[in-house]
PDB file of C-alpha atoms in Angstrom:
ATOM      1  CA  UNK A   1      70.196-324.248  -5.245  1.00 43.00           C
ATOM      2  CA  UNK A   2      68.779-322.375  -2.258  1.00 46.00           C
ATOM      3  CA  UNK A   3      66.696-319.283  -2.742  1.00 46.00           C
ATOM      4  CA  UNK A   4      68.168-316.134  -1.316  1.00 48.00           C
ATOM      5  CA  UNK A   5      66.150-314.500   1.381  1.00 50.00           C
ATOM      6  CA  UNK A   6      66.218-310.820   2.095  1.00 49.00           C
ATOM      7  CA  UNK A   7      65.427-309.081   5.305  1.00 50.00           C
ATOM      8  CA  UNK A   8      62.325-310.222   7.112  1.00 54.00           C
ATOM      9  CA  UNK A   9      59.067-308.788   5.858  1.00 55.00           C
ATOM     10  CA  UNK A  10      57.496-306.671   8.554  1.00 67.00           C
ATOM     11  CA  UNK A  11      53.987-307.791   9.378  1.00 75.00           C
ATOM     12  CA  UNK A  12      51.419-305.039   9.751  1.00 83.00           C
ATOM     13  CA  UNK A  13      49.936-305.430  13.245  1.00 85.00           C
ATOM     14  CA  UNK A  14      46.751-303.707  12.033  1.00 89.00           C
ATOM     15  CA  UNK A  15      45.988-306.167   9.225  1.00 88.00           C
ATOM     16  CA  UNK A  16      43.506-307.986  11.472  1.00 89.00           C
ATOM     17  CA  UNK A  17      41.410-304.876  12.160  1.00 91.00           C
ATOM     18  CA  UNK A  18      38.280-304.184  10.115  1.00 95.00           C
ATOM     19  CA  UNK A  19      39.012-300.432  10.367  1.00 96.00           C
ATOM     20  CA  UNK A  20      42.298-298.608  10.928  1.00 97.00           C
ATOM     21  CA  UNK A  21      42.351-294.983  12.063  1.00 97.00           C
ATOM     22  CA  UNK A  22      45.062-292.862  10.444  1.00 96.00           C
ATOM     23  CA  UNK A  23      46.160-289.510  11.832  1.00 94.00           C
ATOM     24  CA  UNK A  24      47.407-286.880   9.398  1.00 92.00           C
ATOM     25  CA  UNK A  25      49.293-283.908  10.731  1.00 86.00           C
ATOM     26  CA  UNK A  26      50.583-280.854   8.876  1.00 82.00           C
ATOM     27  CA  UNK A  27      53.013-278.256  10.137  1.00 77.00           C
ATOM     28  CA  UNK A  28      51.977-274.630  10.184  1.00 67.00           C
ATOM     29  CA  UNK A  29      54.828-272.411   8.969  1.00 57.00           C
ATOM     30  CA  UNK A  30      52.463-269.500   8.304  1.00 60.00           C
ATOM     31  CA  UNK A  31      51.351-269.618  11.947  1.00 59.00           C
ATOM     32  CA  UNK A  32      47.738-269.948  10.851  1.00 59.00           C
ATOM     33  CA  UNK A  33      46.910-271.357  14.264  1.00 52.00           C
ATOM     34  CA  UNK A  34      48.870-268.759  16.203  1.00 51.00           C
ATOM     35  CA  UNK A  35      47.182-266.707  18.909  1.00 53.00           C
ATOM     36  CA  UNK A  36      46.505-263.793  16.571  1.00 52.00           C
ATOM     37  CA  UNK A  37      45.002-266.153  14.029  1.00 52.00           C
ATOM     38  CA  UNK A  38      42.762-267.685  16.696  1.00 54.00           C
ATOM     39  CA  UNK A  39      41.691-264.257  17.941  1.00 59.00           C
ATOM     40  CA  UNK A  40      40.421-263.547  14.447  1.00 55.00           C
ATOM     41  CA  UNK A  41      38.475-266.826  14.538  1.00 54.00           C
ATOM     42  CA  UNK A  42      40.377-268.214  11.573  1.00 55.00           C
ATOM     43  CA  UNK A  43      41.554-271.418  13.254  1.00 53.00           C
ATOM     44  CA  UNK A  44      38.012-272.551  13.854  1.00 54.00           C
ATOM     45  CA  UNK A  45      37.071-271.472  10.351  1.00 62.00           C
ATOM     46  CA  UNK A  46      39.721-273.717   8.814  1.00 66.00           C
ATOM     47  CA  UNK A  47      38.676-276.644  11.018  1.00 68.00           C
ATOM     48  CA  UNK A  48      35.048-276.113   9.980  1.00 72.00           C
ATOM     49  CA  UNK A  49      35.966-275.772   6.297  1.00 75.00           C
ATOM     50  CA  UNK A  50      38.048-278.922   6.381  1.00 79.00           C
ATOM     51  CA  UNK A  51      35.177-280.810   8.021  1.00 82.00           C
ATOM     52  CA  UNK A  52      32.737-279.671   5.328  1.00 82.00           C
ATOM     53  CA  UNK A  53      35.165-280.771   2.628  1.00 85.00           C
ATOM     54  CA  UNK A  54      36.469-283.980   4.180  1.00 90.00           C
ATOM     55  CA  UNK A  55      33.259-285.644   5.399  1.00 92.00           C
ATOM     56  CA  UNK A  56      32.049-286.145   1.841  1.00 93.00           C
ATOM     57  CA  UNK A  57      35.502-286.657   0.327  1.00 94.00           C
ATOM     58  CA  UNK A  58      36.412-289.434   2.779  1.00 95.00           C
ATOM     59  CA  UNK A  59      33.023-291.095   2.287  1.00 96.00           C
ATOM     60  CA  UNK A  60      33.548-291.194  -1.499  1.00 96.00           C
ATOM     61  CA  UNK A  61      36.799-293.093  -0.811  1.00 96.00           C
ATOM     62  CA  UNK A  62      34.977-295.569   1.455  1.00 97.00           C
ATOM     63  CA  UNK A  63      36.479-293.970   4.578  1.00 97.00           C
ATOM     64  CA  UNK A  64      35.069-292.099   7.575  1.00 97.00           C
ATOM     65  CA  UNK A  65      36.241-288.620   8.524  1.00 94.00           C
ATOM     66  CA  UNK A  66      36.572-288.592  12.318  1.00 94.00           C
ATOM     67  CA  UNK A  67      37.645-285.027  13.024  1.00 90.00           C
ATOM     68  CA  UNK A  68      40.183-282.227  13.076  1.00 86.00           C
ATOM     69  CA  UNK A  69      42.149-280.538  15.846  1.00 80.00           C
ATOM     70  CA  UNK A  70      43.571-277.119  15.196  1.00 70.00           C
ATOM     71  CA  UNK A  71      45.406-276.558  18.482  1.00 63.00           C
ATOM     72  CA  UNK A  72      48.206-279.121  18.339  1.00 59.00           C
ATOM     73  CA  UNK A  73      51.969-278.820  18.282  1.00 57.00           C
ATOM     74  CA  UNK A  74      54.870-281.020  17.261  1.00 58.00           C
ATOM     75  CA  UNK A  75      58.629-281.208  17.534  1.00 56.00           C
ATOM     76  CA  UNK A  76      60.995-279.897  20.162  1.00 57.00           C
ATOM     77  CA  UNK A  77      60.036-276.303  19.294  1.00 62.00           C
ATOM     78  CA  UNK A  78      56.321-277.042  19.763  1.00 62.00           C
ATOM     79  CA  UNK A  79      55.577-275.717  16.306  1.00 61.00           C
ATOM     80  CA  UNK A  80      51.835-275.397  15.677  1.00 61.00           C
ATOM     81  CA  UNK A  81      50.081-277.970  13.523  1.00 70.00           C
ATOM     82  CA  UNK A  82      46.696-279.239  12.428  1.00 80.00           C
ATOM     83  CA  UNK A  83      45.656-282.882  12.743  1.00 86.00           C
ATOM     84  CA  UNK A  84      42.929-284.928  11.029  1.00 90.00           C
ATOM     85  CA  UNK A  85      41.735-288.469  11.671  1.00 94.00           C
ATOM     86  CA  UNK A  86      40.482-290.745   8.897  1.00 97.00           C
ATOM     87  CA  UNK A  87      39.008-294.211   9.534  1.00 97.00           C
ATOM     88  CA  UNK A  88      40.136-296.522   6.732  1.00 97.00           C
ATOM     89  CA  UNK A  89      38.627-299.951   5.936  1.00 97.00           C
ATOM     90  CA  UNK A  90      41.107-302.835   5.989  1.00 96.00           C
ATOM     91  CA  UNK A  91      40.967-303.441   2.241  1.00 95.00           C
ATOM     92  CA  UNK A  92      42.018-299.807   1.626  1.00 96.00           C
ATOM     93  CA  UNK A  93      44.540-299.856   4.501  1.00 94.00           C
ATOM     94  CA  UNK A  94      46.409-302.650   2.703  1.00 93.00           C
ATOM     95  CA  UNK A  95      46.842-300.663  -0.544  1.00 95.00           C
ATOM     96  CA  UNK A  96      49.947-298.540   0.085  1.00 94.00           C
ATOM     97  CA  UNK A  97      51.939-295.764  -1.516  1.00 94.00           C
ATOM     98  CA  UNK A  98      55.746-295.802  -1.669  1.00 92.00           C
ATOM     99  CA  UNK A  99      55.637-293.675   1.500  1.00 90.00           C
ATOM    100  CA  UNK A 100      53.805-296.522   3.266  1.00 91.00           C
ATOM    101  CA  UNK A 101      50.513-294.683   3.635  1.00 94.00           C
ATOM    102  CA  UNK A 102      47.268-296.163   2.331  1.00 96.00           C
ATOM    103  CA  UNK A 103      46.379-294.732  -1.083  1.00 97.00           C
ATOM    104  CA  UNK A 104      43.140-293.280   0.314  1.00 97.00           C
ATOM    105  CA  UNK A 105      45.030-291.510   3.110  1.00 96.00           C
ATOM    106  CA  UNK A 106      47.339-289.966   0.513  1.00 95.00           C
ATOM    107  CA  UNK A 107      44.293-288.815  -1.457  1.00 95.00           C
ATOM    108  CA  UNK A 108      42.893-287.220   1.729  1.00 93.00           C
ATOM    109  CA  UNK A 109      46.242-285.534   2.351  1.00 90.00           C
ATOM    110  CA  UNK A 110      46.247-284.086  -1.153  1.00 89.00           C
ATOM    111  CA  UNK A 111      42.707-282.793  -0.700  1.00 88.00           C
ATOM    112  CA  UNK A 112      43.606-281.181   2.636  1.00 85.00           C
ATOM    113  CA  UNK A 113      46.812-279.729   1.192  1.00 81.00           C
ATOM    114  CA  UNK A 114      44.721-277.761  -1.302  1.00 79.00           C
ATOM    115  CA  UNK A 115      43.329-275.795   1.653  1.00 73.00           C
ATOM    116  CA  UNK A 116      46.767-274.312   2.391  1.00 63.00           C
ATOM    117  CA  UNK A 117      48.602-271.695   0.330  1.00 54.00           C
ATOM    118  CA  UNK A 118      51.986-273.422   0.147  1.00 57.00           C
ATOM    119  CA  UNK A 119      53.451-276.896   0.347  1.00 61.00           C
ATOM    120  CA  UNK A 120      53.776-278.191   3.876  1.00 70.00           C
ATOM    121  CA  UNK A 121      55.456-281.045   5.644  1.00 80.00           C
ATOM    122  CA  UNK A 122      52.966-283.811   6.400  1.00 86.00           C
ATOM    123  CA  UNK A 123      53.197-286.616   8.957  1.00 88.00           C
ATOM    124  CA  UNK A 124      50.977-289.682   9.009  1.00 93.00           C
ATOM    125  CA  UNK A 125      50.623-292.767  11.160  1.00 94.00           C
ATOM    126  CA  UNK A 126      48.093-295.193  12.609  1.00 96.00           C
ATOM    127  CA  UNK A 127      46.350-293.861  15.708  1.00 96.00           C
ATOM    128  CA  UNK A 128      46.819-296.972  17.821  1.00 95.00           C
ATOM    129  CA  UNK A 129      44.442-295.901  20.623  1.00 96.00           C
ATOM    130  CA  UNK A 130      41.508-295.232  18.327  1.00 96.00           C
ATOM    131  CA  UNK A 131      42.140-298.291  16.142  1.00 96.00           C
ATOM    132  CA  UNK A 132      42.317-300.533  19.225  1.00 95.00           C
ATOM    133  CA  UNK A 133      39.122-299.028  20.632  1.00 96.00           C
ATOM    134  CA  UNK A 134      37.307-299.752  17.355  1.00 93.00           C
ATOM    135  CA  UNK A 135      38.578-303.336  17.340  1.00 92.00           C
ATOM    136  CA  UNK A 136      37.724-304.093  20.952  1.00 93.00           C
ATOM    137  CA  UNK A 137      34.477-302.132  21.244  1.00 92.00           C
ATOM    138  CA  UNK A 138      35.939-299.898  23.949  1.00 93.00           C
ATOM    139  CA  UNK A 139      34.931-296.266  24.340  1.00 93.00           C
ATOM    140  CA  UNK A 140      36.532-294.161  21.625  1.00 90.00           C
ATOM    141  CA  UNK A 141      39.293-291.941  23.096  1.00 90.00           C
ATOM    142  CA  UNK A 142      39.353-288.210  22.492  1.00 85.00           C
ATOM    143  CA  UNK A 143      41.204-286.799  19.520  1.00 83.00           C
ATOM    144  CA  UNK A 144      44.687-285.876  20.758  1.00 76.00           C
TER     145      UNK A 144
END
């Protein structure tokens, strides 16, 4: 009897990298990074607060906090968003949630989510440019 085979298992192209950089992005329905918010200096305050929190939090998970941008946008409406970058070691990159994110990235997301008043829609993916630069020894690109 032949064994049944399902669909092909997708190979993770990043499984050969010692470190994988994940980008987390959250939408901003409260317009916390709107012009008025920035004029009050609050956008920079949130970026600074998240740095203070996440540097140590990521390190406790064996990861490296790389930074935050508070002036991004996403979608066809260019809705404002925040973005964070977390460098994840390969062993942690391989341990995934049902969503497909590394467990440590999900823990970082939960920690960051506590900084916002309400639930938000989060996006996460591998930052290919930064991961490649780490792997090849090239100059690290700017956070975009």
